[in-house]
Coordinates of N, CA and C in Angstrom, one line a residue:
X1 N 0.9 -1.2 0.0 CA 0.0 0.0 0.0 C 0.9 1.2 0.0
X2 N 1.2 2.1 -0.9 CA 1.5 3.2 -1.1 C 0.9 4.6 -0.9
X3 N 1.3 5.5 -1.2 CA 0.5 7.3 -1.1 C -0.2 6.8 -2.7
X4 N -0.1 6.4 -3.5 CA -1.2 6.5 -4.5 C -2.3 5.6 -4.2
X5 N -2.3 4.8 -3.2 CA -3.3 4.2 -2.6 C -4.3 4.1 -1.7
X6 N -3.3 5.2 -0.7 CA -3.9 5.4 0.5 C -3.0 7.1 0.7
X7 N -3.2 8.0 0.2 CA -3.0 9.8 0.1 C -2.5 10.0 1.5
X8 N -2.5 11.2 1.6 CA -2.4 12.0 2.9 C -3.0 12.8 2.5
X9 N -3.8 13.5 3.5 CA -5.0 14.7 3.1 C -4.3 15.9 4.3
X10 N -3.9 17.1 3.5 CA -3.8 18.2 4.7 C -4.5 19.5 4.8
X11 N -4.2 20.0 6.0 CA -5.4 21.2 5.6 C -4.4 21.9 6.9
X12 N -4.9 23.2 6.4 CA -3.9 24.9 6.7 C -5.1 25.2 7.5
X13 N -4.9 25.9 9.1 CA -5.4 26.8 9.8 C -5.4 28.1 9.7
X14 N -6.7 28.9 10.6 CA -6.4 29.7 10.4 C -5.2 30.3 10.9
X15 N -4.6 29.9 12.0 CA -3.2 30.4 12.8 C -1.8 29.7 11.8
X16 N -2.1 28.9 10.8 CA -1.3 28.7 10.2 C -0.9 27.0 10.2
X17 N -1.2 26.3 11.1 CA -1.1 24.9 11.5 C -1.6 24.2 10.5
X18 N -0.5 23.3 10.5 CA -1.1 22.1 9.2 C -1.1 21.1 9.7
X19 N -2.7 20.4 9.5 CA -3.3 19.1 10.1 C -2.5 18.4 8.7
X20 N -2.2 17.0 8.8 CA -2.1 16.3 8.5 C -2.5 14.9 8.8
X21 N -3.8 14.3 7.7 CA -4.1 13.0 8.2 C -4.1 12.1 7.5
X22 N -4.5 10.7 7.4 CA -4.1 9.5 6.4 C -5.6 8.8 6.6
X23 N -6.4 8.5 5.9 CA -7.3 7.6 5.7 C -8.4 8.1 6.9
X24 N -8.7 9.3 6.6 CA -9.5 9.7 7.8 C -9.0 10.3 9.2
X25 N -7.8 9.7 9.9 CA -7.4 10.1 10.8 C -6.6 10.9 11.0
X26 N -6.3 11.7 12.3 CA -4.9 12.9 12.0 C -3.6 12.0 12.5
X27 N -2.8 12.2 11.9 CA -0.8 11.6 11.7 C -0.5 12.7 12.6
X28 N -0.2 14.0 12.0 CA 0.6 15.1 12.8 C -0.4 16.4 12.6
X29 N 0.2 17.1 13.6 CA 0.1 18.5 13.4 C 1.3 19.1 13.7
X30 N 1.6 20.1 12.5 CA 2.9 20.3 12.4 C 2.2 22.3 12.6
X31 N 3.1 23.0 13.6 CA 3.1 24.1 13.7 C 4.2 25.1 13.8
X32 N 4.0 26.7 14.0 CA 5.4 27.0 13.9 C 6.1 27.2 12.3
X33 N 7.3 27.6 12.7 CA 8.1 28.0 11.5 C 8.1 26.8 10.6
X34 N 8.0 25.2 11.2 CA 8.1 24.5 9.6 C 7.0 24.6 9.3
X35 N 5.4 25.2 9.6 CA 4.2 24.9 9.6 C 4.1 25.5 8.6
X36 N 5.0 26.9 8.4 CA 4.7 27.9 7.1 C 5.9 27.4 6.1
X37 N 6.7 26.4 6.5 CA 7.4 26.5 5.3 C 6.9 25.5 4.8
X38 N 6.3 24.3 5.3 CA 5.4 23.5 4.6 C 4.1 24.1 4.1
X39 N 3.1 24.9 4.2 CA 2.1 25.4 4.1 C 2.9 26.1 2.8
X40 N 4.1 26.5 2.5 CA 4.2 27.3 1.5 C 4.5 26.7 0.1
X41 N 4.7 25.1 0.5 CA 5.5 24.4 -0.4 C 4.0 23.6 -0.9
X42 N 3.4 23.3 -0.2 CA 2.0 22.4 -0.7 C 1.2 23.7 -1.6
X43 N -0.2 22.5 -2.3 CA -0.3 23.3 -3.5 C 0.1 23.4 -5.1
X44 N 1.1 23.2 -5.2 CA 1.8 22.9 -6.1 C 2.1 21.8 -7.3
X45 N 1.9 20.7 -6.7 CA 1.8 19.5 -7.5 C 1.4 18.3 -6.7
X46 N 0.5 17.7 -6.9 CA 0.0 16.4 -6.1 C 1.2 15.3 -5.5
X47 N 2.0 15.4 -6.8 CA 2.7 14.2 -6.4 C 3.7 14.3 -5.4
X48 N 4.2 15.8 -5.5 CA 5.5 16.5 -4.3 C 4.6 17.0 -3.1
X49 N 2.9 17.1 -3.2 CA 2.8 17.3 -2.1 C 2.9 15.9 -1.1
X50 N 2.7 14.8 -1.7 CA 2.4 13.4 -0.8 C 4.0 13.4 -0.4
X51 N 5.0 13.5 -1.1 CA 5.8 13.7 -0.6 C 6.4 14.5 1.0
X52 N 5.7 15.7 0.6 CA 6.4 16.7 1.6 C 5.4 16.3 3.1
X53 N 4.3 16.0 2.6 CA 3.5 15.6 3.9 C 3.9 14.1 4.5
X54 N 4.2 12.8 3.3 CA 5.1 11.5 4.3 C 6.0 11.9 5.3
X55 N 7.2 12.9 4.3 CA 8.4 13.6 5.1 C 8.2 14.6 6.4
X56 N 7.0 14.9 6.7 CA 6.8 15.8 7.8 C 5.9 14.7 8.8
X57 N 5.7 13.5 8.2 CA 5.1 12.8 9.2 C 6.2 11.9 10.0
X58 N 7.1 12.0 8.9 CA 7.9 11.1 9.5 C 7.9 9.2 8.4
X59 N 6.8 9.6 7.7 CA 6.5 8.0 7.5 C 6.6 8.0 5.7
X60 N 8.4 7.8 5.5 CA 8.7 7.5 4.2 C 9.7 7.1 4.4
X61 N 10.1 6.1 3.3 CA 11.3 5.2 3.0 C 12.9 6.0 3.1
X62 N 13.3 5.0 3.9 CA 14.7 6.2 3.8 C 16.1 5.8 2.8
X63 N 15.9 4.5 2.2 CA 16.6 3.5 1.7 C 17.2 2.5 2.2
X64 N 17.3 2.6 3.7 CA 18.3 2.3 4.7 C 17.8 1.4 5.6
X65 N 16.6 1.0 5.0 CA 15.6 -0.1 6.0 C 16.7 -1.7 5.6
X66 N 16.6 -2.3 6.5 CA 17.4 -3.9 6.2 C 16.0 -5.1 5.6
X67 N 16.7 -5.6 5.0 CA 15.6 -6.6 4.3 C 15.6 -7.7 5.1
X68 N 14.8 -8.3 4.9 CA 14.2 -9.8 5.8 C 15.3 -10.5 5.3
X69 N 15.1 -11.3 6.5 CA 16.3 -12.8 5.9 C 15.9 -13.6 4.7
X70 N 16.7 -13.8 4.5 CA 16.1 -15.5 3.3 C 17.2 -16.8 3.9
X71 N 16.0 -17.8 4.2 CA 16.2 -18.9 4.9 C 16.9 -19.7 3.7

């Protein structure tokens, strides 16, 4: 299951706070100075925003995961 499968949906406050949630529920709320530099960067393109919101959740591949054994 990927972000083309299952999105992140965010939304801007009025004080500037970006909800961020995944399949209905909220992941983060991100406030503060990255709240506007994310808030400034979404918008833009669908596919860099799923990006910029995995990366502020915290929940995207970093390359550096270890693979399962093979028996």
């Amino acid at each position: 299951m990927g972000l083309e499968d299952d999105p992140f949906d965010h939304r801007v406050t009025k004080d500037g706070t970006v909800l961020v949630s995944r399949g209905g529920r909220p992941v983060v709320t991100v406030a503060g100075a990255r709240a506007a530099r994310l808030a400034a960067l979404l918008g833009r393109d669908p596919e860099t925003d799923q990006e910029l919101l995995a990366r502020a959740t915290g929940n995207y591949r970093r390359g550096n995961e270890k693979r399962g054994h093979r028996p």
